[in-house]
Coordinates of C-alpha atoms in Angstrom, one line a residue:
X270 CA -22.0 -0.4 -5.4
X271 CA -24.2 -0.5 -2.5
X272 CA -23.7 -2.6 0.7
X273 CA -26.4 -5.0 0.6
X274 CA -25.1 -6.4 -2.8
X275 CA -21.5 -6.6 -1.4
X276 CA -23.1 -8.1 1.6
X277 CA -25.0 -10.9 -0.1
X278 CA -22.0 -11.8 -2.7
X279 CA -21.4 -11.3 -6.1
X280 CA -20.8 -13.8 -9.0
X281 CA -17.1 -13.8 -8.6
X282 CA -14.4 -12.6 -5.9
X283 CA -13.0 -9.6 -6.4
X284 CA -10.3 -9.9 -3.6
X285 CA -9.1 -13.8 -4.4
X286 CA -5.8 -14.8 -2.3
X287 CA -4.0 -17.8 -3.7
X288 CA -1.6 -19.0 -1.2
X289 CA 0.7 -21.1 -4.0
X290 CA 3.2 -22.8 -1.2
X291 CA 3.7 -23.1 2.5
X292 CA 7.5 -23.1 1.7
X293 CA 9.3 -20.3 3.0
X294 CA 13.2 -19.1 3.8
X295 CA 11.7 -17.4 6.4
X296 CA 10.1 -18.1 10.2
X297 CA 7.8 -15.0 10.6
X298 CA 6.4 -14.8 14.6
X299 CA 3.2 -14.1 13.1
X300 CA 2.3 -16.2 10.1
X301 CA -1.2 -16.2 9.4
X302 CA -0.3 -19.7 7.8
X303 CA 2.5 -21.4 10.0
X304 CA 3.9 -21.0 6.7
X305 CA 7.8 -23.2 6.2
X306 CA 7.7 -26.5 5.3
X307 CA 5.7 -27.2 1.9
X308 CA 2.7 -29.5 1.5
X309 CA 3.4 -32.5 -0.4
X310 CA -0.2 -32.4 -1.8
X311 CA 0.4 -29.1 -3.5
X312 CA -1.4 -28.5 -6.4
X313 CA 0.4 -29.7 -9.2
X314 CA 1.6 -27.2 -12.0
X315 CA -1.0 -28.7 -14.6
X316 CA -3.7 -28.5 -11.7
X317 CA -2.9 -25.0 -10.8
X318 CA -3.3 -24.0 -14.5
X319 CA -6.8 -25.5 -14.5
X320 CA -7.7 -23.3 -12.0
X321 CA -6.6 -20.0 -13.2
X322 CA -8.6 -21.1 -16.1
X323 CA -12.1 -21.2 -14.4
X324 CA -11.1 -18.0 -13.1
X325 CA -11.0 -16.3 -16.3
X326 CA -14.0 -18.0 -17.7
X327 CA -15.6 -16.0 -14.0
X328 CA -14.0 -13.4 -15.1
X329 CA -11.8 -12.6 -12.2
X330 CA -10.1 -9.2 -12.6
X331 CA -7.1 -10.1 -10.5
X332 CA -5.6 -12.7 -7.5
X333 CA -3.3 -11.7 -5.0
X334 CA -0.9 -14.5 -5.0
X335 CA 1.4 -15.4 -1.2
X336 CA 2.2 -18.6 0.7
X337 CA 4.7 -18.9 2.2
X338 CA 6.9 -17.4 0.0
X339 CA 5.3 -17.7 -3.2
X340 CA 8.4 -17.3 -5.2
X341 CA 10.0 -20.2 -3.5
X342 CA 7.5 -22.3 -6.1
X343 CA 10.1 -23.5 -8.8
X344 CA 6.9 -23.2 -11.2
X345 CA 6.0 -19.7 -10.3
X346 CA 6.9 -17.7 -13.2
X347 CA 5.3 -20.5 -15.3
X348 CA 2.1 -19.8 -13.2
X349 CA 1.9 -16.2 -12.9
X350 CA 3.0 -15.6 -17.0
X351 CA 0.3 -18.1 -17.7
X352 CA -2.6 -15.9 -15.3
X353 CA -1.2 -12.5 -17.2
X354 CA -1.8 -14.2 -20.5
X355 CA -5.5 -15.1 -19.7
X356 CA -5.8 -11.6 -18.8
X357 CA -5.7 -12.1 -14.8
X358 CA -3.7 -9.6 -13.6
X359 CA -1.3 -10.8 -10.6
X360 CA -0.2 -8.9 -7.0
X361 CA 1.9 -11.0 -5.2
X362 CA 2.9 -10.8 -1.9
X363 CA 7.0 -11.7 -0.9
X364 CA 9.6 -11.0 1.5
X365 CA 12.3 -9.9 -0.9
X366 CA 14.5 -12.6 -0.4
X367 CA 14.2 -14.6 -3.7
X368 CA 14.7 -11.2 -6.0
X369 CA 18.0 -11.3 -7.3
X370 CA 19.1 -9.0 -10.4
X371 CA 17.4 -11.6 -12.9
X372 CA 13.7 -11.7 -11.0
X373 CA 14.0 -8.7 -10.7
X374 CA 14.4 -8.5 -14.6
X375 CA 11.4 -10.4 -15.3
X376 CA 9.2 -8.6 -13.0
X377 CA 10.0 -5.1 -14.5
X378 CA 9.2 -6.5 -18.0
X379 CA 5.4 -7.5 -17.2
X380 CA 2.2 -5.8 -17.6
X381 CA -0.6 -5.9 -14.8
X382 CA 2.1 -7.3 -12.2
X383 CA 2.1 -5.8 -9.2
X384 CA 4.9 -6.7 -6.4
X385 CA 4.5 -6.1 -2.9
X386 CA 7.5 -6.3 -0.5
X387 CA 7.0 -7.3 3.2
X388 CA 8.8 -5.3 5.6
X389 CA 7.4 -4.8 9.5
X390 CA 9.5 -1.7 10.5
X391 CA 11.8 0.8 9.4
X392 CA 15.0 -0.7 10.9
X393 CA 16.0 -3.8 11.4
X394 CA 15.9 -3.3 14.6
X395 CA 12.1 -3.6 14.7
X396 CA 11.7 -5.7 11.5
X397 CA 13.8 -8.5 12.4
X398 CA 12.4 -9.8 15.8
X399 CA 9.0 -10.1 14.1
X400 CA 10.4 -11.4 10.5
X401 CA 14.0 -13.0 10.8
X402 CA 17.8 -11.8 11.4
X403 CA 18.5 -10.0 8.0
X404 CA 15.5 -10.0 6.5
X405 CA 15.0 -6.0 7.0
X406 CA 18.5 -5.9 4.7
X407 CA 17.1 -8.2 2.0
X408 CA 13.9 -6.9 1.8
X409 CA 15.8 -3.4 1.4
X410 CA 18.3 -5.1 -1.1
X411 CA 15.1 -6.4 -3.2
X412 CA 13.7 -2.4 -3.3
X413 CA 16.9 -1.6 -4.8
X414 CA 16.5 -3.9 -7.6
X415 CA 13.0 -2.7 -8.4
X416 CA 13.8 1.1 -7.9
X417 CA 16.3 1.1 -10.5
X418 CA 14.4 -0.9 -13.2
X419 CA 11.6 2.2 -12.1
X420 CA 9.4 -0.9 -11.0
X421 CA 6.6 0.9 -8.7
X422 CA 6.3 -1.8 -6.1
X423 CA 4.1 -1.8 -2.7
X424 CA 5.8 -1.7 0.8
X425 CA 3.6 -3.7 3.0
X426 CA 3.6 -3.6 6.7
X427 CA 1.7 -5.0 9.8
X428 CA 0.6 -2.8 12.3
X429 CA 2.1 -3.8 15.7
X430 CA 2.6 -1.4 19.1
X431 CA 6.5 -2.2 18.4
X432 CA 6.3 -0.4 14.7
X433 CA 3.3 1.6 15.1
X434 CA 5.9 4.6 16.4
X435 CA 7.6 4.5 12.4
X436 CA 4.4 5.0 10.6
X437 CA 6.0 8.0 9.9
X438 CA 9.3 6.2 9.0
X439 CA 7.8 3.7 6.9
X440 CA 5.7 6.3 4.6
X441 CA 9.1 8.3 4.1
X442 CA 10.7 5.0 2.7
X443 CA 7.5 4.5 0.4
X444 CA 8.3 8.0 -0.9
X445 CA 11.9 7.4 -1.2
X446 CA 11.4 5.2 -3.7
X447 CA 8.1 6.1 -5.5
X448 CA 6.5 3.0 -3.7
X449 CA 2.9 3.1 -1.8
X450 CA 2.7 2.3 1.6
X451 CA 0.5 -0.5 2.3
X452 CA -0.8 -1.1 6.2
X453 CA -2.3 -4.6 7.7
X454 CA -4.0 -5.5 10.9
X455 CA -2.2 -7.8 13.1
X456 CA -4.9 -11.0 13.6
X457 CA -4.1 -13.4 15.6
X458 CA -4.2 -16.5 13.3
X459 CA -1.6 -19.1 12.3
X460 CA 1.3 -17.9 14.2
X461 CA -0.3 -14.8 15.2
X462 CA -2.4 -16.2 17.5
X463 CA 1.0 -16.6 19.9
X464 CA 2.1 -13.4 19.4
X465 CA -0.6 -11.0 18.8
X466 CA -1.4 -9.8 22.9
X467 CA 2.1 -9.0 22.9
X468 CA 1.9 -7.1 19.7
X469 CA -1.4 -6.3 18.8
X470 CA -1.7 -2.2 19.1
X471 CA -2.6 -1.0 22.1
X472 CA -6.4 1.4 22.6
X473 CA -4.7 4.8 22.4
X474 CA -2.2 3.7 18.8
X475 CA -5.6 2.3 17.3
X476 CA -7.2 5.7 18.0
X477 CA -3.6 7.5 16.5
X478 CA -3.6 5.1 13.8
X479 CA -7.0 6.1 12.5
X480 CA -6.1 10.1 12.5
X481 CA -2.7 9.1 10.7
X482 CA -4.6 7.2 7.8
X483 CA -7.2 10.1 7.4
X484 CA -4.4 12.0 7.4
X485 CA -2.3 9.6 4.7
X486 CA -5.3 8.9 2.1
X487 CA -2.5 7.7 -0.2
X488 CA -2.0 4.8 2.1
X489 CA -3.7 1.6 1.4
X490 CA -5.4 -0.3 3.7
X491 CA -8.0 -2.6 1.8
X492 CA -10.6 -4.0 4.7
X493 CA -7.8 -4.2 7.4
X494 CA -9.2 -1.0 10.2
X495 CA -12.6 -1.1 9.0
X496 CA -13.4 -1.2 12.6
X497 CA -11.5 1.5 13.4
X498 CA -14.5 3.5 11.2
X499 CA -16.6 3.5 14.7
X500 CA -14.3 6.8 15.5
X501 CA -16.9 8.8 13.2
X502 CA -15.5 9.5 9.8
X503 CA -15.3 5.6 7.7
X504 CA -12.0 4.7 6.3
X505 CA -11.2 4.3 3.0
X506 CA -11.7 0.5 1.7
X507 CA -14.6 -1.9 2.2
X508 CA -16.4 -1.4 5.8
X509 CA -17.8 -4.6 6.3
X510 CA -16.3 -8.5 7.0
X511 CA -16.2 -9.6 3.0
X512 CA -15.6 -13.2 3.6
X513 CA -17.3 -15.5 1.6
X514 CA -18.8 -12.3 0.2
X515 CA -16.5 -10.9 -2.1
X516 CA -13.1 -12.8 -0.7
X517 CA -11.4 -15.9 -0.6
X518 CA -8.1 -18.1 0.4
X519 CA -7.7 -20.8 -2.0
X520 CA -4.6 -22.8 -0.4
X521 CA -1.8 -24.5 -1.3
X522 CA -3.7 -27.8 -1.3
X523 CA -6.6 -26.2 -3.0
X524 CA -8.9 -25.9 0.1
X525 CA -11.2 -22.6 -0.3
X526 CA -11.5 -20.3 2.7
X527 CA -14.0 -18.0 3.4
X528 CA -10.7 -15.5 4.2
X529 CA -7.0 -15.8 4.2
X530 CA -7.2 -14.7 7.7
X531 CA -10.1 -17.7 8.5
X532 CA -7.7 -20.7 7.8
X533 CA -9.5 -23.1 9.9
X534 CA -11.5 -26.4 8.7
X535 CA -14.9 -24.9 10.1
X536 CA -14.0 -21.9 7.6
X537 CA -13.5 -24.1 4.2
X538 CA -16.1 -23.7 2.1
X539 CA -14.4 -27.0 -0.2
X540 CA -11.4 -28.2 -2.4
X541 CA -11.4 -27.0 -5.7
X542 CA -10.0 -31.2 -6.4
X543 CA -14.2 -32.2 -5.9
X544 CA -16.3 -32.0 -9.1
X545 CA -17.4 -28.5 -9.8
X546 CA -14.1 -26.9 -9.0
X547 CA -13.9 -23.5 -7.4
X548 CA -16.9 -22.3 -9.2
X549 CA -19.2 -24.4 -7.7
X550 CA -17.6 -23.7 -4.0
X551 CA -17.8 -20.2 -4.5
X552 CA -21.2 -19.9 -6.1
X553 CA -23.5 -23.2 -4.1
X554 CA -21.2 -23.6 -0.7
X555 CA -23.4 -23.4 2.4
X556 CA -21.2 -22.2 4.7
X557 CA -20.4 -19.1 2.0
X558 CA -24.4 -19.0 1.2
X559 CA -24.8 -18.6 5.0
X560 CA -21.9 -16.0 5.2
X561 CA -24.3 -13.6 2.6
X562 CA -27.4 -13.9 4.8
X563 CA -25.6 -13.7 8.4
X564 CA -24.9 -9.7 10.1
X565 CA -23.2 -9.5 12.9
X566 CA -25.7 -9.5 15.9
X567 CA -25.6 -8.6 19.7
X568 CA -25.1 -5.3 21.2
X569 CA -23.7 -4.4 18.0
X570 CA -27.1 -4.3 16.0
X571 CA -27.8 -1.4 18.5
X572 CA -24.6 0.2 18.4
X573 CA -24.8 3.8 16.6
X574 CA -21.6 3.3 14.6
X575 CA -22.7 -0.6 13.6
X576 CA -23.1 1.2 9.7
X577 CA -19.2 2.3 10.2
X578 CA -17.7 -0.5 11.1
X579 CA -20.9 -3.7 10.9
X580 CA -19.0 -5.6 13.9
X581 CA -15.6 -6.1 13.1
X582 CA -13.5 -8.4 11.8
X583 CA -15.0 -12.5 12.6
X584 CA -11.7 -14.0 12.0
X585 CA -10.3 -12.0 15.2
X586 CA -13.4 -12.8 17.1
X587 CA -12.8 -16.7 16.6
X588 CA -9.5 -17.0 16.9
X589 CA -9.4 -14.8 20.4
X590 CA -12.5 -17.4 21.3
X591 CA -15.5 -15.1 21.2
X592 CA -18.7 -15.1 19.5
X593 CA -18.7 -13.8 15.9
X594 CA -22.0 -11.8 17.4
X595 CA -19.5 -10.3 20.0
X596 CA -17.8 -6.7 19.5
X597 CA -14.7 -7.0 17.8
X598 CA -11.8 -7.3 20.3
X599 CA -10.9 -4.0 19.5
X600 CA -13.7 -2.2 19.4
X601 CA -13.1 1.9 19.8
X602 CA -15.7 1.6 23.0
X603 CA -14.1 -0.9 25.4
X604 CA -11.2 -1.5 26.5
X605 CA -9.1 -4.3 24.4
X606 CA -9.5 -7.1 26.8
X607 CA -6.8 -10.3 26.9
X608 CA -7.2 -13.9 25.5
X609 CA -5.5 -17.2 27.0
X610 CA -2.1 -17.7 25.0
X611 CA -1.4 -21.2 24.8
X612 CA 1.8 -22.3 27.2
X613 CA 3.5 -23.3 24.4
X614 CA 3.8 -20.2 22.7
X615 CA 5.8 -18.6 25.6
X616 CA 9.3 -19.1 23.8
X617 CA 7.6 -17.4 20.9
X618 CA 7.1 -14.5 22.6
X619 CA 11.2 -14.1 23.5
X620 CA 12.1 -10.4 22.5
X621 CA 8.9 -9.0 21.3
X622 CA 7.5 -8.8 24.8
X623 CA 6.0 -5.0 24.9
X624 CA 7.9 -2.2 26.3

């Protein structure tokens, strides 16, 4: 499929992200959705089900469900057994926590559900600064479970400078127990935005980072380092922003974003609550309509590499308070230059400061 029909949308999403619940066990430094304390205005079970039905009458292929921690959602099972029997199939995103010997049970025993495990280093000495005392040990305990049901889960991990020296580590682990390594960019929304100069990976891992992923084609990436493509060769994965495009966030509340990384009122495209649901958001939503017809512009529309990489990634361009016509922030041909972190976020930063 070509890029100007990616580029100008298609009739459904094919990445959809369902954030189900803010609630989490956990306190993750960088949160893309300040995610802990549940919204009272969830969508209810019955209104959740509505949903998943218009999105098998679009025919969506599959959602990738998250919150929070989605499992935390006492109708959960309910929702994602009721997606797998109107032929959605489900990836959800958790931090192991929640999978005891009975989840774990019910999650071997379905078709078309695919499980993907948080984990941001490959000791807890790196993982639990970022995600939470013990949570490198529970997230471990959780693989356990799966491995010896012969569940082939997902190991997913954020990029930071602090981890970036495991790649290594991390893909060993995958192998270790027949999982696939599955890398993300660090963006600096939510709770990221406090964190992410301190961790964020500096010029010289981006540049290692993209020879180690041509180098690990088995590793999945999705749209994270598209903008690492500007190196020469393009990385596996969509090259281009897709929000609004072929991506979505509906929330727990049932607001639709233009991208689970975009999670900001000038980014909602609607609330799938107003009469004509999610379809009509995705499909008539002038800010999503003007998403299809806008490139990024600038110096980039000159740059010989704009086919690789289009411009970047626009939720890091907002967020570190540029223009979306601006290079991304870490463009391979400048240096990666600071934003202001709010003064508030300096006990944040406790213990992840960079070497």
């Amino acid at each position: 499929m070509s890029y100007e029909i990616f580029r100008q949308g298609l009739n459904a999403p094919i990445c959809l992200t369902w954030e189900i619940t803010y609630a989490c066990n956990l306190h993750c430094v960088h949160c893309l959705s300040s995610s802990g304390k549940r919204r009272p205005d969830e969508l209810t079970t019955a209104e959740a089900k509505r949903l998943i039905d218009e999105w098998a009458e679009m025919k969506v292929f599959y959602i990738n469900v998250g919150g929070g921690e989605p499992m935390s959602r006492k109708d959960f099972r309910e929702l994602m057994d009721y997606a797998l029997t109107r032929s959605i199939g489900v990836k959800f995103s958790t931090n192991g926590a929640l999978i005891d010997d009975n989840a774990a049970a019910w999650i071997a025993s379905r078709d078309y559900l695919d499980v993907q495990i948080s984990l941001d280093g490959a000791t807890p000495a790196t993982n639990d600064p970022v995600r939470g005392d013990g949570s490198y040990d529970r997230a471990r305990q959780a693989m356990e479970r799966l491995a010896k049901r012969r569940f082939p889960f997902k190991i997913n991990a954020t990029v930071t400078r602090r981890n970036y020296p495991q790649l290594d580590a991390l893909y060993a682990l995958s192998q270790q127990y027949g999982a696939e390594l599955r890398l993300t960019r660090l963006r600096p929304t939510g709770r990221g935005g406090a964190v992410w100069q301190a961790l964020r990976p500096t010029h010289a891992q981006n540049r290692g980072l993209y020879e180690w992923l041509l180098n690990h084609r088995d590793v999945l990436t999705g749209d994270s380092f598209f903008h690492l493509s500007a190196y020469g060769q393009p990385m596996d994965g969509l090259n281009l922003c897709g929000a609004g495009r072929i991506v979505c966030c509906v929330d727990p509340v049932g607001e639709v974003y233009a991208c689970p990384f975009m999670l900001a009122p000038e980014f909602s495209g609607g609330n799938v609550r107003q009469p004509g649901g999610f379809a009509g958001i995705w499909r008539h939503s002038p800010l999503f309509a003007h998403l299809r017809e806008w490139q990024v512009g600038g110096s980039c529309q000159t740059c010989n590499a704009y086919d690789q990489c289009h411009g970047g990634c626009i939720a890091v361009k907002h967020f570190t308070q540029r223009s979306l016509d601006a290079p991304d922030p870490d463009c391979v041909f400048q240096q990666p230059a600071p934003f202001p972190i709010p003064v508030k976020a300096a006990s944040q930063l406790a213990g992840i400061a960079p070497p």
